[in-house]
Amino acid sequence: MIEKTLIILKPDAVKRKLIGKIISRFEMKGLNIKELTMAKLDSYILEKHYEEHKNKAFFNDLIDFMTSGSVILIVLEGKNCIKTVRKMVGATDPFEADPGTIRGDFAHSLTENVIHASDSKNSADREIKLFKKYF
Ligand code: CMP
């Protein structure tokens, strides 16, 4: 099934100049970039985006980190795109993420873990709608 998913390359990915390397992985996999923009996100939109983590101990650190610099917002499209991208991204904890995955290869912090990718069709639809104003 052809689907769309939302990717955020986080402030650490931008600062560490990893954007090209990460995007090229998705291109090599044959996924299509439908939208792409650089943005500085505010805590208002991030609190909506990370609503499910609102009561978690790491929430404030997460918002501080995500507002600390520019991010790259991308809408990717392709066959079984949501599951494929999640596999390519790897586990949330970079020390659990397999080598060969984006977090396994590039991330070394649980909060500053380089990339976000929608985890389901519902999340993808919701997140693409939430960030639509930036594209
Ligand atoms: P992300 O996929 O963007 O979704 C929630 C984010 O919270 C996660 O990546 C991490 O950046 C951050 N985070 C920090 N600590 C944790 C934790 N203990 N469990 C899950 N996510 C965490």
GROMACS .gro file of C-alpha atoms and ligand atoms in nm:
model
  157
    1MET     CA    1   0.000   0.000   0.000
    2ILE     CA    2   0.131   0.347  -0.090
    3GLU     CA    3   0.149   0.556   0.229
    4LYS     CA    4   0.294   0.880   0.359
    5THR     CA    5   0.489   0.934   0.679
    6LEU     CA    6   0.635   1.233   0.864
    7ILE     CA    7   1.005   1.254   0.948
    8ILE     CA    8   1.175   1.511   1.170
    9LEU     CA    9   1.553   1.540   1.151
   10LYS     CA   10   1.617   1.676   1.500
   11PRO     CA   11   1.841   1.970   1.601
   12ASP     CA   12   2.137   1.736   1.670
   13ALA     CA   13   2.117   1.598   1.314
   14VAL     CA   14   2.121   1.951   1.170
   15LYS     CA   15   2.408   2.070   1.397
   16ARG     CA   16   2.614   1.757   1.326
   17LYS     CA   17   2.564   1.796   0.945
   18LEU     CA   18   2.397   1.454   0.909
   19ILE     CA   19   2.104   1.571   0.694
   20GLY     CA   20   2.246   1.460   0.357
   21LYS     CA   21   2.357   1.120   0.485
   22ILE     CA   22   2.015   1.047   0.636
   23ILE     CA   23   1.808   1.171   0.342
   24SER     CA   24   2.021   0.972   0.097
   25ARG     CA   25   1.928   0.649   0.282
   26PHE     CA   26   1.558   0.715   0.217
   27GLU     CA   27   1.630   0.802  -0.148
   28MET     CA   28   1.838   0.486  -0.196
   29LYS     CA   29   1.544   0.285  -0.056
   30GLY     CA   30   1.325   0.427  -0.334
   31LEU     CA   31   1.103   0.642  -0.111
   32ASN     CA   32   0.979   0.971  -0.255
   33ILE     CA   33   1.024   1.308  -0.087
   34LYS     CA   34   0.685   1.478  -0.116
   35GLU     CA   35   0.760   1.777   0.111
   36LEU     CA   36   1.080   1.906   0.274
   37THR     CA   37   1.149   2.221   0.474
   38MET     CA   38   1.374   2.359   0.746
   39ALA     CA   39   1.195   2.511   1.046
   40LYS     CA   40   1.246   2.633   1.400
   41LEU     CA   41   0.965   2.470   1.601
   42ASP     CA   42   0.806   2.634   1.905
   43SER     CA   43   0.702   2.461   2.226
   44TYR     CA   44   0.331   2.508   2.141
   45ILE     CA   45   0.341   2.277   1.835
   46LEU     CA   46   0.587   2.037   2.001
   47GLU     CA   47   0.365   1.994   2.305
   48LYS     CA   48   0.087   1.891   2.064
   49HIS     CA   49   0.319   1.664   1.867
   50TYR     CA   50   0.449   1.491   2.183
   51GLU     CA   51   0.113   1.499   2.366
   52GLU     CA   52   0.134   1.128   2.460
   53HIS     CA   53   0.459   1.196   2.655
   54LYS     CA   54   0.324   1.494   2.848
   55ASN     CA   55   0.346   1.325   3.190
   56LYS     CA   56   0.681   1.155   3.133
   57ALA     CA   57   0.990   1.261   3.328
   58PHE     CA   58   1.180   1.338   3.005
   59PHE     CA   59   0.910   1.566   2.858
   60ASN     CA   60   1.065   1.905   2.950
   61ASP     CA   61   1.414   1.799   2.837
   62LEU     CA   62   1.261   1.677   2.511
   63ILE     CA   63   1.086   2.010   2.444
   64ASP     CA   64   1.401   2.208   2.539
   65PHE     CA   65   1.608   1.997   2.301
   66MET     CA   66   1.358   2.016   2.014
   67THR     CA   67   1.343   2.399   2.042
   68SER     CA   68   1.724   2.432   2.068
   69GLY     CA   69   1.782   2.462   1.693
   70SER     CA   70   1.640   2.414   1.344
   71VAL     CA   71   1.489   2.086   1.233
   72ILE     CA   72   1.414   1.937   0.890
   73LEU     CA   73   1.052   1.831   0.833
   74ILE     CA   74   0.997   1.575   0.558
   75VAL     CA   75   0.694   1.395   0.420
   76LEU     CA   76   0.803   1.067   0.260
   77GLU     CA   77   0.585   0.851   0.039
   78GLY     CA   78   0.624   0.490  -0.071
   79LYS     CA   79   0.507   0.133  -0.046
   80ASN     CA   80   0.459   0.034   0.322
   81CYS     CA   81   0.647   0.356   0.395
   82ILE     CA   82   0.555   0.383   0.767
   83LYS     CA   83   0.688   0.040   0.867
   84THR     CA   84   0.985   0.059   0.630
   85VAL     CA   85   1.099   0.396   0.768
   86ARG     CA   86   1.057   0.284   1.131
   87LYS     CA   87   1.280  -0.017   1.056
   88MET     CA   88   1.539   0.208   0.892
   89VAL     CA   89   1.527   0.449   1.190
   90GLY     CA   90   1.581   0.178   1.456
   91ALA     CA   91   1.497   0.163   1.826
   92THR     CA   92   1.434   0.486   2.024
   93ASP     CA   93   1.726   0.411   2.255
   94PRO     CA   94   2.036   0.435   2.031
   95PHE     CA   95   2.215   0.176   2.244
   96GLU     CA   96   1.936  -0.072   2.161
   97ALA     CA   97   1.922   0.028   1.793
   98ASP     CA   98   2.083  -0.220   1.553
   99PRO     CA   99   2.391  -0.122   1.354
  100GLY     CA  100   2.279  -0.026   1.004
  101THR     CA  101   1.981   0.169   1.135
  102ILE     CA  102   1.996   0.549   1.144
  103ARG     CA  103   1.993   0.570   1.524
  104GLY     CA  104   2.222   0.266   1.552
  105ASP     CA  105   2.478   0.436   1.330
  106PHE     CA  106   2.447   0.804   1.427
  107ALA     CA  107   2.279   0.855   1.768
  108HIS     CA  108   2.437   0.838   2.111
  109SER     CA  109   2.170   0.984   2.340
  110LEU     CA  110   1.814   0.881   2.425
  111THR     CA  111   1.680   1.237   2.399
  112GLU     CA  112   1.912   1.357   2.122
  113ASN     CA  113   1.840   1.059   1.899
  114VAL     CA  114   1.872   1.231   1.558
  115ILE     CA  115   1.534   1.153   1.402
  116HIS     CA  116   1.161   1.111   1.464
  117ALA     CA  117   0.936   0.901   1.240
  118SER     CA  118   0.560   0.843   1.268
  119ASP     CA  119   0.486   0.508   1.433
  120SER     CA  120   0.149   0.424   1.274
  121LYS     CA  121  -0.097   0.531   1.002
  122ASN     CA  122  -0.295   0.728   1.262
  123SER     CA  123   0.018   0.909   1.387
  124ALA     CA  124   0.135   0.978   1.030
  125ASP     CA  125  -0.200   1.132   0.932
  126ARG     CA  126  -0.211   1.338   1.252
  127GLU     CA  127   0.152   1.456   1.229
  128ILE     CA  128   0.137   1.546   0.857
  129LYS     CA  129  -0.171   1.756   0.933
  130LEU     CA  130  -0.009   1.916   1.240
  131PHE     CA  131   0.305   2.028   1.050
  132LYS     CA  132   0.125   2.112   0.721
  133LYS     CA  133   0.162   2.489   0.775
  134TYR     CA  134   0.542   2.463   0.740
  135PHE     CA  135   0.534   2.313   0.388
  136CMP     P1  136   1.085   1.023   1.934
  136CMP     O1  137   1.076   0.908   1.842
  136CMP     O2  138   1.089   1.159   1.874
  136CMP     O3  139   0.963   1.015   2.038
  136CMP     C1  140   0.969   1.065   2.170
  136CMP     C2  141   1.105   1.116   2.205
  136CMP     O4  142   1.130   1.137   2.343
  136CMP     C3  143   1.209   1.014   2.163
  136CMP     O5  144   1.219   1.007   2.023
  136CMP     C4  145   1.332   1.065   2.236
  136CMP     O6  146   1.392   1.174   2.168
  136CMP     C5  147   1.272   1.123   2.364
  136CMP     N1  148   1.297   1.042   2.484
  136CMP     C6  149   1.376   1.078   2.586
  136CMP     N2  150   1.375   0.987   2.681
  136CMP     C7  151   1.294   0.887   2.642
  136CMP     C8  152   1.255   0.763   2.701
  136CMP     N3  153   1.298   0.722   2.820
  136CMP     N4  154   1.171   0.686   2.629
  136CMP     C9  155   1.124   0.725   2.508
  136CMP     N5  156   1.158   0.846   2.448
  136CMP    C10  157   1.244   0.924   2.514
   0.00000   0.00000   0.00000
